[in-house]
């Protein structure tokens, strides 16, 4: 089969973004524990609040620090403790640090993109805050490999349909490569697009069962070159 187009995900497919969030979660849970709260409960409530804020506000960079602060407020009020403004600010700062850092590249990124960009029309479709995502692409020198870059508010069937339509792409000659079942794999499967799933660290928002087994799963990005 002749493959004409590949739509790549960015976070945790090309760059290790989850490592930054996991570090933030660790720092947050330790602060909460030192404040007399249970770490596991704090992290579970953080996920609950953050997912709610994603649905309300999308993937803006302000959302995560806000979610951290709101989680601290929730447990303070629940336990009859006075909210400490300095501690709340420190907790929110943990969230801001996620966006001040540039995540590490996944192994083999340059080799894979250099090779595939010579043969295929490459598109980058990523979720997140435009300023944050564009900075990740710029600093890591990834822009030159992609003919089109989309920073989306949602990654769903409608958004992928828009990309297909805008570039007049044939589903049979298009692949989606990503780490998320919810954002990459299932929308592609619904549309009949070829999909490659490369699992990585994930969190509660991304947890979803594949709609079918009609996809290729690999252990690393570098393995893509064995198939495409």
JSON list of C-alpha atoms in Angstrom, two decimals:
[
{"chain": "A", "resi": 1, "resn": "UNK", "atom": "CA", "xyz": [0.00, 0.00, 0.00]},
{"chain": "A", "resi": 2, "resn": "UNK", "atom": "CA", "xyz": [1.32, 3.42, -0.93]},
{"chain": "A", "resi": 3, "resn": "UNK", "atom": "CA", "xyz": [1.25, 5.73, 2.06]},
{"chain": "A", "resi": 4, "resn": "UNK", "atom": "CA", "xyz": [0.96, 9.40, 1.20]},
{"chain": "A", "resi": 5, "resn": "UNK", "atom": "CA", "xyz": [0.30, 11.16, 4.50]},
{"chain": "A", "resi": 6, "resn": "UNK", "atom": "CA", "xyz": [1.22, 10.67, 8.15]},
{"chain": "A", "resi": 7, "resn": "UNK", "atom": "CA", "xyz": [-0.44, 12.67, 10.93]},
{"chain": "A", "resi": 8, "resn": "UNK", "atom": "CA", "xyz": [1.81, 12.73, 13.99]},
{"chain": "A", "resi": 9, "resn": "UNK", "atom": "CA", "xyz": [0.90, 13.50, 17.57]},
{"chain": "A", "resi": 10, "resn": "UNK", "atom": "CA", "xyz": [3.42, 15.58, 19.56]},
{"chain": "A", "resi": 11, "resn": "UNK", "atom": "CA", "xyz": [3.18, 15.04, 23.33]},
{"chain": "A", "resi": 12, "resn": "UNK", "atom": "CA", "xyz": [4.48, 11.63, 24.43]},
{"chain": "A", "resi": 13, "resn": "UNK", "atom": "CA", "xyz": [4.86, 10.60, 20.80]},
{"chain": "A", "resi": 14, "resn": "UNK", "atom": "CA", "xyz": [7.73, 12.90, 19.77]},
{"chain": "A", "resi": 15, "resn": "UNK", "atom": "CA", "xyz": [8.51, 14.58, 23.12]},
{"chain": "A", "resi": 16, "resn": "UNK", "atom": "CA", "xyz": [8.30, 13.21, 26.68]},
{"chain": "A", "resi": 17, "resn": "UNK", "atom": "CA", "xyz": [5.74, 15.62, 28.10]},
{"chain": "A", "resi": 18, "resn": "UNK", "atom": "CA", "xyz": [4.27, 13.28, 30.72]},
{"chain": "A", "resi": 19, "resn": "UNK", "atom": "CA", "xyz": [7.59, 13.20, 32.56]},
{"chain": "A", "resi": 20, "resn": "UNK", "atom": "CA", "xyz": [7.16, 16.89, 33.37]},
{"chain": "A", "resi": 21, "resn": "UNK", "atom": "CA", "xyz": [3.61, 16.38, 34.61]},
{"chain": "A", "resi": 22, "resn": "UNK", "atom": "CA", "xyz": [4.61, 13.36, 36.68]},
{"chain": "A", "resi": 23, "resn": "UNK", "atom": "CA", "xyz": [7.37, 15.37, 38.34]},
{"chain": "A", "resi": 24, "resn": "UNK", "atom": "CA", "xyz": [4.85, 18.12, 39.10]},
{"chain": "A", "resi": 25, "resn": "UNK", "atom": "CA", "xyz": [2.42, 15.57, 40.55]},
{"chain": "A", "resi": 26, "resn": "UNK", "atom": "CA", "xyz": [5.17, 14.19, 42.77]},
{"chain": "A", "resi": 27, "resn": "UNK", "atom": "CA", "xyz": [6.10, 17.64, 44.10]},
{"chain": "A", "resi": 28, "resn": "UNK", "atom": "CA", "xyz": [2.44, 18.50, 44.62]},
{"chain": "A", "resi": 29, "resn": "UNK", "atom": "CA", "xyz": [1.67, 15.28, 46.49]},
{"chain": "A", "resi": 30, "resn": "UNK", "atom": "CA", "xyz": [4.65, 15.81, 48.81]},
{"chain": "A", "resi": 31, "resn": "UNK", "atom": "CA", "xyz": [3.53, 19.35, 49.61]},
{"chain": "A", "resi": 32, "resn": "UNK", "atom": "CA", "xyz": [0.03, 18.11, 50.30]},
{"chain": "A", "resi": 33, "resn": "UNK", "atom": "CA", "xyz": [1.38, 15.33, 52.53]},
{"chain": "A", "resi": 34, "resn": "UNK", "atom": "CA", "xyz": [3.50, 17.82, 54.45]},
{"chain": "A", "resi": 35, "resn": "UNK", "atom": "CA", "xyz": [0.34, 19.90, 54.92]},
{"chain": "A", "resi": 36, "resn": "UNK", "atom": "CA", "xyz": [-1.43, 16.98, 56.57]},
{"chain": "A", "resi": 37, "resn": "UNK", "atom": "CA", "xyz": [-3.33, 15.57, 53.58]},
{"chain": "A", "resi": 38, "resn": "UNK", "atom": "CA", "xyz": [-3.12, 12.10, 52.05]},
{"chain": "A", "resi": 39, "resn": "UNK", "atom": "CA", "xyz": [-1.09, 11.95, 48.83]},
{"chain": "A", "resi": 40, "resn": "UNK", "atom": "CA", "xyz": [-3.25, 9.38, 47.06]},
{"chain": "A", "resi": 41, "resn": "UNK", "atom": "CA", "xyz": [-6.46, 11.28, 47.79]},
{"chain": "A", "resi": 42, "resn": "UNK", "atom": "CA", "xyz": [-4.87, 14.54, 46.67]},
{"chain": "A", "resi": 43, "resn": "UNK", "atom": "CA", "xyz": [-3.77, 13.08, 43.33]},
{"chain": "A", "resi": 44, "resn": "UNK", "atom": "CA", "xyz": [-7.15, 11.45, 42.70]},
{"chain": "A", "resi": 45, "resn": "UNK", "atom": "CA", "xyz": [-8.96, 14.72, 43.41]},
{"chain": "A", "resi": 46, "resn": "UNK", "atom": "CA", "xyz": [-6.47, 16.62, 41.23]},
{"chain": "A", "resi": 47, "resn": "UNK", "atom": "CA", "xyz": [-7.33, 14.35, 38.29]},
{"chain": "A", "resi": 48, "resn": "UNK", "atom": "CA", "xyz": [-11.04, 14.87, 38.92]},
{"chain": "A", "resi": 49, "resn": "UNK", "atom": "CA", "xyz": [-10.75, 18.66, 39.09]},
{"chain": "A", "resi": 50, "resn": "UNK", "atom": "CA", "xyz": [-8.33, 18.87, 36.16]},
{"chain": "A", "resi": 51, "resn": "UNK", "atom": "CA", "xyz": [-10.51, 16.76, 33.86]},
{"chain": "A", "resi": 52, "resn": "UNK", "atom": "CA", "xyz": [-13.49, 18.95, 34.74]},
{"chain": "A", "resi": 53, "resn": "UNK", "atom": "CA", "xyz": [-11.46, 22.04, 33.89]},
{"chain": "A", "resi": 54, "resn": "UNK", "atom": "CA", "xyz": [-10.31, 20.51, 30.60]},
{"chain": "A", "resi": 55, "resn": "UNK", "atom": "CA", "xyz": [-13.94, 20.08, 29.57]},
{"chain": "A", "resi": 56, "resn": "UNK", "atom": "CA", "xyz": [-14.71, 23.67, 30.61]},
{"chain": "A", "resi": 57, "resn": "UNK", "atom": "CA", "xyz": [-11.58, 25.50, 29.49]},
{"chain": "A", "resi": 58, "resn": "UNK", "atom": "CA", "xyz": [-9.67, 23.17, 27.18]},
{"chain": "A", "resi": 59, "resn": "UNK", "atom": "CA", "xyz": [-5.91, 22.68, 27.29]},
{"chain": "A", "resi": 60, "resn": "UNK", "atom": "CA", "xyz": [-4.89, 26.24, 28.16]},
{"chain": "A", "resi": 61, "resn": "UNK", "atom": "CA", "xyz": [-1.67, 26.56, 30.13]},
{"chain": "A", "resi": 62, "resn": "UNK", "atom": "CA", "xyz": [-3.53, 28.40, 32.90]},
{"chain": "A", "resi": 63, "resn": "UNK", "atom": "CA", "xyz": [-5.69, 25.33, 33.53]},
{"chain": "A", "resi": 64, "resn": "UNK", "atom": "CA", "xyz": [-3.15, 23.12, 35.26]},
{"chain": "A", "resi": 65, "resn": "UNK", "atom": "CA", "xyz": [-1.88, 25.60, 37.88]},
{"chain": "A", "resi": 66, "resn": "UNK", "atom": "CA", "xyz": [-5.52, 26.52, 38.53]},
{"chain": "A", "resi": 67, "resn": "UNK", "atom": "CA", "xyz": [-6.43, 22.85, 39.03]},
{"chain": "A", "resi": 68, "resn": "UNK", "atom": "CA", "xyz": [-3.58, 22.37, 41.49]},
{"chain": "A", "resi": 69, "resn": "UNK", "atom": "CA", "xyz": [-4.63, 25.42, 43.48]},
{"chain": "A", "resi": 70, "resn": "UNK", "atom": "CA", "xyz": [-8.28, 24.35, 43.51]},
{"chain": "A", "resi": 71, "resn": "UNK", "atom": "CA", "xyz": [-7.31, 20.89, 44.76]},
{"chain": "A", "resi": 72, "resn": "UNK", "atom": "CA", "xyz": [-5.44, 22.44, 47.68]},
{"chain": "A", "resi": 73, "resn": "UNK", "atom": "CA", "xyz": [-8.43, 24.68, 48.42]},
{"chain": "A", "resi": 74, "resn": "UNK", "atom": "CA", "xyz": [-10.77, 21.69, 48.36]},
{"chain": "A", "resi": 75, "resn": "UNK", "atom": "CA", "xyz": [-8.84, 19.72, 50.98]},
{"chain": "A", "resi": 76, "resn": "UNK", "atom": "CA", "xyz": [-8.26, 22.78, 53.16]},
{"chain": "A", "resi": 77, "resn": "UNK", "atom": "CA", "xyz": [-11.97, 23.52, 53.26]},
{"chain": "A", "resi": 78, "resn": "UNK", "atom": "CA", "xyz": [-12.89, 19.86, 53.67]},
{"chain": "A", "resi": 79, "resn": "UNK", "atom": "CA", "xyz": [-10.63, 19.54, 56.71]},
{"chain": "A", "resi": 80, "resn": "UNK", "atom": "CA", "xyz": [-11.53, 22.89, 58.24]},
{"chain": "A", "resi": 81, "resn": "UNK", "atom": "CA", "xyz": [-8.10, 24.37, 57.63]},
{"chain": "A", "resi": 82, "resn": "UNK", "atom": "CA", "xyz": [-7.44, 27.97, 56.70]},
{"chain": "A", "resi": 83, "resn": "UNK", "atom": "CA", "xyz": [-6.15, 28.46, 53.16]},
{"chain": "A", "resi": 84, "resn": "UNK", "atom": "CA", "xyz": [-2.53, 29.59, 53.20]},
{"chain": "A", "resi": 85, "resn": "UNK", "atom": "CA", "xyz": [-2.06, 32.07, 50.30]},
{"chain": "A", "resi": 86, "resn": "UNK", "atom": "CA", "xyz": [1.70, 31.48, 50.19]},
{"chain": "A", "resi": 87, "resn": "UNK", "atom": "CA", "xyz": [1.29, 27.71, 50.07]},
{"chain": "A", "resi": 88, "resn": "UNK", "atom": "CA", "xyz": [-1.40, 27.98, 47.40]},
{"chain": "A", "resi": 89, "resn": "UNK", "atom": "CA", "xyz": [0.90, 30.17, 45.30]},
{"chain": "A", "resi": 90, "resn": "UNK", "atom": "CA", "xyz": [3.72, 27.66, 45.75]},
{"chain": "A", "resi": 91, "resn": "UNK", "atom": "CA", "xyz": [1.43, 24.84, 44.64]},
{"chain": "A", "resi": 92, "resn": "UNK", "atom": "CA", "xyz": [0.28, 26.78, 41.58]},
{"chain": "A", "resi": 93, "resn": "UNK", "atom": "CA", "xyz": [3.91, 27.52, 40.74]},
{"chain": "A", "resi": 94, "resn": "UNK", "atom": "CA", "xyz": [4.50, 23.76, 40.44]},
{"chain": "A", "resi": 95, "resn": "UNK", "atom": "CA", "xyz": [1.98, 23.80, 37.61]},
{"chain": "A", "resi": 96, "resn": "UNK", "atom": "CA", "xyz": [3.58, 26.75, 35.88]},
{"chain": "A", "resi": 97, "resn": "UNK", "atom": "CA", "xyz": [6.97, 25.02, 35.94]},
{"chain": "A", "resi": 98, "resn": "UNK", "atom": "CA", "xyz": [5.59, 22.34, 33.61]},
{"chain": "A", "resi": 99, "resn": "UNK", "atom": "CA", "xyz": [5.23, 24.96, 30.87]},
{"chain": "A", "resi": 100, "resn": "UNK", "atom": "CA", "xyz": [8.57, 26.67, 31.49]},
{"chain": "A", "resi": 101, "resn": "UNK", "atom": "CA", "xyz": [10.44, 23.50, 30.61]},
{"chain": "A", "resi": 102, "resn": "UNK", "atom": "CA", "xyz": [10.94, 21.95, 27.21]},
{"chain": "A", "resi": 103, "resn": "UNK", "atom": "CA", "xyz": [10.34, 18.19, 27.31]},
{"chain": "A", "resi": 104, "resn": "UNK", "atom": "CA", "xyz": [13.01, 15.75, 26.16]},
{"chain": "A", "resi": 105, "resn": "UNK", "atom": "CA", "xyz": [12.78, 14.25, 22.72]},
{"chain": "A", "resi": 106, "resn": "UNK", "atom": "CA", "xyz": [11.71, 10.64, 22.31]},
{"chain": "A", "resi": 107, "resn": "UNK", "atom": "CA", "xyz": [14.58, 8.43, 21.12]},
{"chain": "A", "resi": 108, "resn": "UNK", "atom": "CA", "xyz": [15.08, 8.45, 17.37]},
{"chain": "A", "resi": 109, "resn": "UNK", "atom": "CA", "xyz": [12.85, 11.44, 16.59]},
{"chain": "A", "resi": 110, "resn": "UNK", "atom": "CA", "xyz": [15.17, 13.15, 14.13]},
{"chain": "A", "resi": 111, "resn": "UNK", "atom": "CA", "xyz": [16.04, 9.97, 12.27]},
{"chain": "A", "resi": 112, "resn": "UNK", "atom": "CA", "xyz": [12.39, 8.95, 11.95]},
{"chain": "A", "resi": 113, "resn": "UNK", "atom": "CA", "xyz": [11.15, 12.37, 10.83]},
{"chain": "A", "resi": 114, "resn": "UNK", "atom": "CA", "xyz": [14.08, 12.94, 8.48]},
{"chain": "A", "resi": 115, "resn": "UNK", "atom": "CA", "xyz": [13.47, 9.61, 6.78]},
{"chain": "A", "resi": 116, "resn": "UNK", "atom": "CA", "xyz": [9.69, 9.87, 6.56]},
{"chain": "A", "resi": 117, "resn": "UNK", "atom": "CA", "xyz": [9.62, 13.51, 5.47]},
{"chain": "A", "resi": 118, "resn": "UNK", "atom": "CA", "xyz": [11.47, 12.54, 2.31]},
{"chain": "A", "resi": 119, "resn": "UNK", "atom": "CA", "xyz": [8.77, 10.08, 1.34]},
{"chain": "A", "resi": 120, "resn": "UNK", "atom": "CA", "xyz": [5.52, 11.29, 2.88]},
{"chain": "A", "resi": 121, "resn": "UNK", "atom": "CA", "xyz": [3.45, 14.42, 3.50]},
{"chain": "A", "resi": 122, "resn": "UNK", "atom": "CA", "xyz": [3.85, 14.93, 7.26]},
{"chain": "A", "resi": 123, "resn": "UNK", "atom": "CA", "xyz": [1.30, 16.73, 9.42]},
{"chain": "A", "resi": 124, "resn": "UNK", "atom": "CA", "xyz": [1.61, 17.49, 13.13]},
{"chain": "A", "resi": 125, "resn": "UNK", "atom": "CA", "xyz": [-1.67, 17.57, 15.07]},
{"chain": "A", "resi": 126, "resn": "UNK", "atom": "CA", "xyz": [-1.32, 18.36, 18.75]},
{"chain": "A", "resi": 127, "resn": "UNK", "atom": "CA", "xyz": [-3.54, 19.28, 21.69]},
{"chain": "A", "resi": 128, "resn": "UNK", "atom": "CA", "xyz": [-2.66, 22.15, 23.97]},
{"chain": "A", "resi": 129, "resn": "UNK", "atom": "CA", "xyz": [-1.96, 25.81, 24.43]},
{"chain": "A", "resi": 130, "resn": "UNK", "atom": "CA", "xyz": [-0.74, 27.24, 21.10]},
{"chain": "A", "resi": 131, "resn": "UNK", "atom": "CA", "xyz": [2.14, 29.20, 22.63]},
{"chain": "A", "resi": 132, "resn": "UNK", "atom": "CA", "xyz": [3.37, 26.22, 24.63]},
{"chain": "A", "resi": 133, "resn": "UNK", "atom": "CA", "xyz": [3.08, 23.72, 21.78]},
{"chain": "A", "resi": 134, "resn": "UNK", "atom": "CA", "xyz": [4.69, 26.01, 19.21]},
{"chain": "A", "resi": 135, "resn": "UNK", "atom": "CA", "xyz": [7.61, 26.58, 21.58]},
{"chain": "A", "resi": 136, "resn": "UNK", "atom": "CA", "xyz": [8.17, 22.82, 21.95]},
{"chain": "A", "resi": 137, "resn": "UNK", "atom": "CA", "xyz": [8.26, 22.50, 18.17]},
{"chain": "A", "resi": 138, "resn": "UNK", "atom": "CA", "xyz": [10.54, 25.51, 17.69]},
{"chain": "A", "resi": 139, "resn": "UNK", "atom": "CA", "xyz": [13.11, 24.74, 20.38]},
{"chain": "A", "resi": 140, "resn": "UNK", "atom": "CA", "xyz": [13.42, 21.11, 19.29]},
{"chain": "A", "resi": 141, "resn": "UNK", "atom": "CA", "xyz": [13.79, 22.02, 15.61]},
{"chain": "A", "resi": 142, "resn": "UNK", "atom": "CA", "xyz": [10.81, 19.95, 14.49]},
{"chain": "A", "resi": 143, "resn": "UNK", "atom": "CA", "xyz": [9.00, 22.47, 12.30]},
{"chain": "A", "resi": 144, "resn": "UNK", "atom": "CA", "xyz": [11.07, 21.78, 9.18]},
{"chain": "A", "resi": 145, "resn": "UNK", "atom": "CA", "xyz": [9.80, 18.21, 8.99]},
{"chain": "A", "resi": 146, "resn": "UNK", "atom": "CA", "xyz": [6.10, 19.08, 8.78]},
{"chain": "A", "resi": 147, "resn": "UNK", "atom": "CA", "xyz": [4.16, 20.53, 5.87]},
{"chain": "A", "resi": 148, "resn": "UNK", "atom": "CA", "xyz": [1.34, 21.57, 8.23]},
{"chain": "A", "resi": 149, "resn": "UNK", "atom": "CA", "xyz": [1.08, 22.00, 12.01]},
{"chain": "A", "resi": 150, "resn": "UNK", "atom": "CA", "xyz": [-2.22, 22.10, 13.90]},
{"chain": "A", "resi": 151, "resn": "UNK", "atom": "CA", "xyz": [-2.59, 23.06, 17.56]},
{"chain": "A", "resi": 152, "resn": "UNK", "atom": "CA", "xyz": [-6.10, 21.89, 18.37]},
{"chain": "A", "resi": 153, "resn": "UNK", "atom": "CA", "xyz": [-8.52, 22.47, 21.23]},
{"chain": "A", "resi": 154, "resn": "UNK", "atom": "CA", "xyz": [-9.84, 18.93, 20.75]},
{"chain": "A", "resi": 155, "resn": "UNK", "atom": "CA", "xyz": [-8.60, 15.84, 18.93]},
{"chain": "A", "resi": 156, "resn": "UNK", "atom": "CA", "xyz": [-11.72, 14.08, 17.77]},
{"chain": "A", "resi": 157, "resn": "UNK", "atom": "CA", "xyz": [-13.40, 12.76, 14.65]},
{"chain": "A", "resi": 158, "resn": "UNK", "atom": "CA", "xyz": [-14.49, 16.22, 13.54]},
{"chain": "A", "resi": 159, "resn": "UNK", "atom": "CA", "xyz": [-10.99, 17.70, 13.77]},
{"chain": "A", "resi": 160, "resn": "UNK", "atom": "CA", "xyz": [-9.43, 14.82, 11.85]},
{"chain": "A", "resi": 161, "resn": "UNK", "atom": "CA", "xyz": [-12.18, 15.11, 9.24]},
{"chain": "A", "resi": 162, "resn": "UNK", "atom": "CA", "xyz": [-11.31, 18.78, 8.84]},
{"chain": "A", "resi": 163, "resn": "UNK", "atom": "CA", "xyz": [-7.66, 17.91, 8.25]},
{"chain": "A", "resi": 164, "resn": "UNK", "atom": "CA", "xyz": [-8.57, 15.26, 5.69]},
{"chain": "A", "resi": 165, "resn": "UNK", "atom": "CA", "xyz": [-10.88, 17.66, 3.89]},
{"chain": "A", "resi": 166, "resn": "UNK", "atom": "CA", "xyz": [-8.47, 20.62, 3.94]},
{"chain": "A", "resi": 167, "resn": "UNK", "atom": "CA", "xyz": [-5.71, 18.60, 2.27]},
{"chain": "A", "resi": 168, "resn": "UNK", "atom": "CA", "xyz": [-7.98, 16.36, 0.20]},
{"chain": "A", "resi": 169, "resn": "UNK", "atom": "CA", "xyz": [-6.51, 13.27, 1.81]},
{"chain": "A", "resi": 170, "resn": "UNK", "atom": "CA", "xyz": [-7.56, 9.71, 1.07]},
{"chain": "A", "resi": 171, "resn": "UNK", "atom": "CA", "xyz": [-8.18, 7.78, 4.30]},
{"chain": "A", "resi": 172, "resn": "UNK", "atom": "CA", "xyz": [-6.64, 4.66, 2.81]},
{"chain": "A", "resi": 173, "resn": "UNK", "atom": "CA", "xyz": [-3.39, 6.52, 2.16]},
{"chain": "A", "resi": 174, "resn": "UNK", "atom": "CA", "xyz": [-3.30, 8.29, 5.54]},
{"chain": "A", "resi": 175, "resn": "UNK", "atom": "CA", "xyz": [-1.81, 7.15, 8.85]},
{"chain": "A", "resi": 176, "resn": "UNK", "atom": "CA", "xyz": [-2.18, 8.52, 12.37]},
{"chain": "A", "resi": 177, "resn": "UNK", "atom": "CA", "xyz": [0.74, 7.91, 14.74]},
{"chain": "A", "resi": 178, "resn": "UNK", "atom": "CA", "xyz": [0.29, 8.67, 18.43]},
{"chain": "A", "resi": 179, "resn": "UNK", "atom": "CA", "xyz": [0.33, 7.39, 21.99]},
{"chain": "A", "resi": 180, "resn": "UNK", "atom": "CA", "xyz": [-3.26, 8.10, 23.03]},
{"chain": "A", "resi": 181, "resn": "UNK", "atom": "CA", "xyz": [-6.16, 5.71, 22.51]},
{"chain": "A", "resi": 182, "resn": "UNK", "atom": "CA", "xyz": [-8.64, 8.50, 23.17]},
{"chain": "A", "resi": 183, "resn": "UNK", "atom": "CA", "xyz": [-7.10, 11.31, 21.12]},
{"chain": "A", "resi": 184, "resn": "UNK", "atom": "CA", "xyz": [-5.19, 9.50, 18.36]},
{"chain": "A", "resi": 185, "resn": "UNK", "atom": "CA", "xyz": [-6.31, 5.92, 17.90]},
{"chain": "A", "resi": 186, "resn": "UNK", "atom": "CA", "xyz": [-10.08, 5.89, 18.34]},
{"chain": "A", "resi": 187, "resn": "UNK", "atom": "CA", "xyz": [-10.85, 8.96, 16.19]},
{"chain": "A", "resi": 188, "resn": "UNK", "atom": "CA", "xyz": [-8.72, 7.40, 13.46]},
{"chain": "A", "resi": 189, "resn": "UNK", "atom": "CA", "xyz": [-10.44, 4.05, 13.76]},
{"chain": "A", "resi": 190, "resn": "UNK", "atom": "CA", "xyz": [-13.86, 5.69, 13.55]},
{"chain": "A", "resi": 191, "resn": "UNK", "atom": "CA", "xyz": [-12.84, 7.37, 10.30]},
{"chain": "A", "resi": 192, "resn": "UNK", "atom": "CA", "xyz": [-11.20, 4.31, 8.80]},
{"chain": "A", "resi": 193, "resn": "UNK", "atom": "CA", "xyz": [-7.72, 5.84, 8.87]},
{"chain": "A", "resi": 194, "resn": "UNK", "atom": "CA", "xyz": [-4.69, 3.59, 9.33]},
{"chain": "A", "resi": 195, "resn": "UNK", "atom": "CA", "xyz": [-3.35, 3.90, 12.89]},
{"chain": "A", "resi": 196, "resn": "UNK", "atom": "CA", "xyz": [-0.14, 3.18, 14.75]},
{"chain": "A", "resi": 197, "resn": "UNK", "atom": "CA", "xyz": [-0.30, 3.28, 18.55]},
{"chain": "A", "resi": 198, "resn": "UNK", "atom": "CA", "xyz": [2.92, 3.72, 20.53]},
{"chain": "A", "resi": 199, "resn": "UNK", "atom": "CA", "xyz": [1.86, 3.54, 24.19]},
{"chain": "A", "resi": 200, "resn": "UNK", "atom": "CA", "xyz": [3.60, 5.81, 26.67]},
{"chain": "A", "resi": 201, "resn": "UNK", "atom": "CA", "xyz": [2.86, 7.22, 30.10]},
{"chain": "A", "resi": 202, "resn": "UNK", "atom": "CA", "xyz": [-0.79, 8.23, 30.31]},
{"chain": "A", "resi": 203, "resn": "UNK", "atom": "CA", "xyz": [-3.24, 9.66, 32.80]},
{"chain": "A", "resi": 204, "resn": "UNK", "atom": "CA", "xyz": [-6.91, 9.29, 33.66]},
{"chain": "A", "resi": 205, "resn": "UNK", "atom": "CA", "xyz": [-8.18, 11.69, 30.96]},
{"chain": "A", "resi": 206, "resn": "UNK", "atom": "CA", "xyz": [-6.66, 9.55, 28.21]},
{"chain": "A", "resi": 207, "resn": "UNK", "atom": "CA", "xyz": [-7.92, 6.20, 29.50]},
{"chain": "A", "resi": 208, "resn": "UNK", "atom": "CA", "xyz": [-10.18, 4.57, 26.92]},
{"chain": "A", "resi": 209, "resn": "UNK", "atom": "CA", "xyz": [-10.51, 1.15, 25.31]},
{"chain": "A", "resi": 210, "resn": "UNK", "atom": "CA", "xyz": [-9.63, 0.78, 21.60]},
{"chain": "A", "resi": 211, "resn": "UNK", "atom": "CA", "xyz": [-12.71, 0.63, 19.39]},
{"chain": "A", "resi": 212, "resn": "UNK", "atom": "CA", "xyz": [-11.25, -2.29, 17.45]},
{"chain": "A", "resi": 213, "resn": "UNK", "atom": "CA", "xyz": [-8.06, -4.27, 16.97]},
{"chain": "A", "resi": 214, "resn": "UNK", "atom": "CA", "xyz": [-7.57, -2.88, 13.47]},
{"chain": "A", "resi": 215, "resn": "UNK", "atom": "CA", "xyz": [-4.35, -1.00, 14.22]},
{"chain": "A", "resi": 216, "resn": "UNK", "atom": "CA", "xyz": [-0.63, -1.54, 14.62]},
{"chain": "A", "resi": 217, "resn": "UNK", "atom": "CA", "xyz": [0.93, -1.25, 18.09]},
{"chain": "A", "resi": 218, "resn": "UNK", "atom": "CA", "xyz": [4.67, -0.64, 18.46]},
{"chain": "A", "resi": 219, "resn": "UNK", "atom": "CA", "xyz": [7.00, -0.34, 21.43]},
{"chain": "A", "resi": 220, "resn": "UNK", "atom": "CA", "xyz": [8.95, 2.66, 20.17]},
{"chain": "A", "resi": 221, "resn": "UNK", "atom": "CA", "xyz": [8.91, 5.44, 17.60]},
{"chain": "A", "resi": 222, "resn": "UNK", "atom": "CA", "xyz": [12.03, 4.04, 15.97]},
{"chain": "A", "resi": 223, "resn": "UNK", "atom": "CA", "xyz": [10.14, 0.88, 15.02]},
{"chain": "A", "resi": 224, "resn": "UNK", "atom": "CA", "xyz": [7.93, 2.91, 12.68]},
{"chain": "A", "resi": 225, "resn": "UNK", "atom": "CA", "xyz": [10.69, 2.81, 10.06]},
{"chain": "A", "resi": 226, "resn": "UNK", "atom": "CA", "xyz": [10.32, -0.96, 9.88]},
{"chain": "A", "resi": 227, "resn": "UNK", "atom": "CA", "xyz": [6.75, -0.57, 8.63]},
{"chain": "A", "resi": 228, "resn": "UNK", "atom": "CA", "xyz": [6.48, 2.72, 6.73]}
]
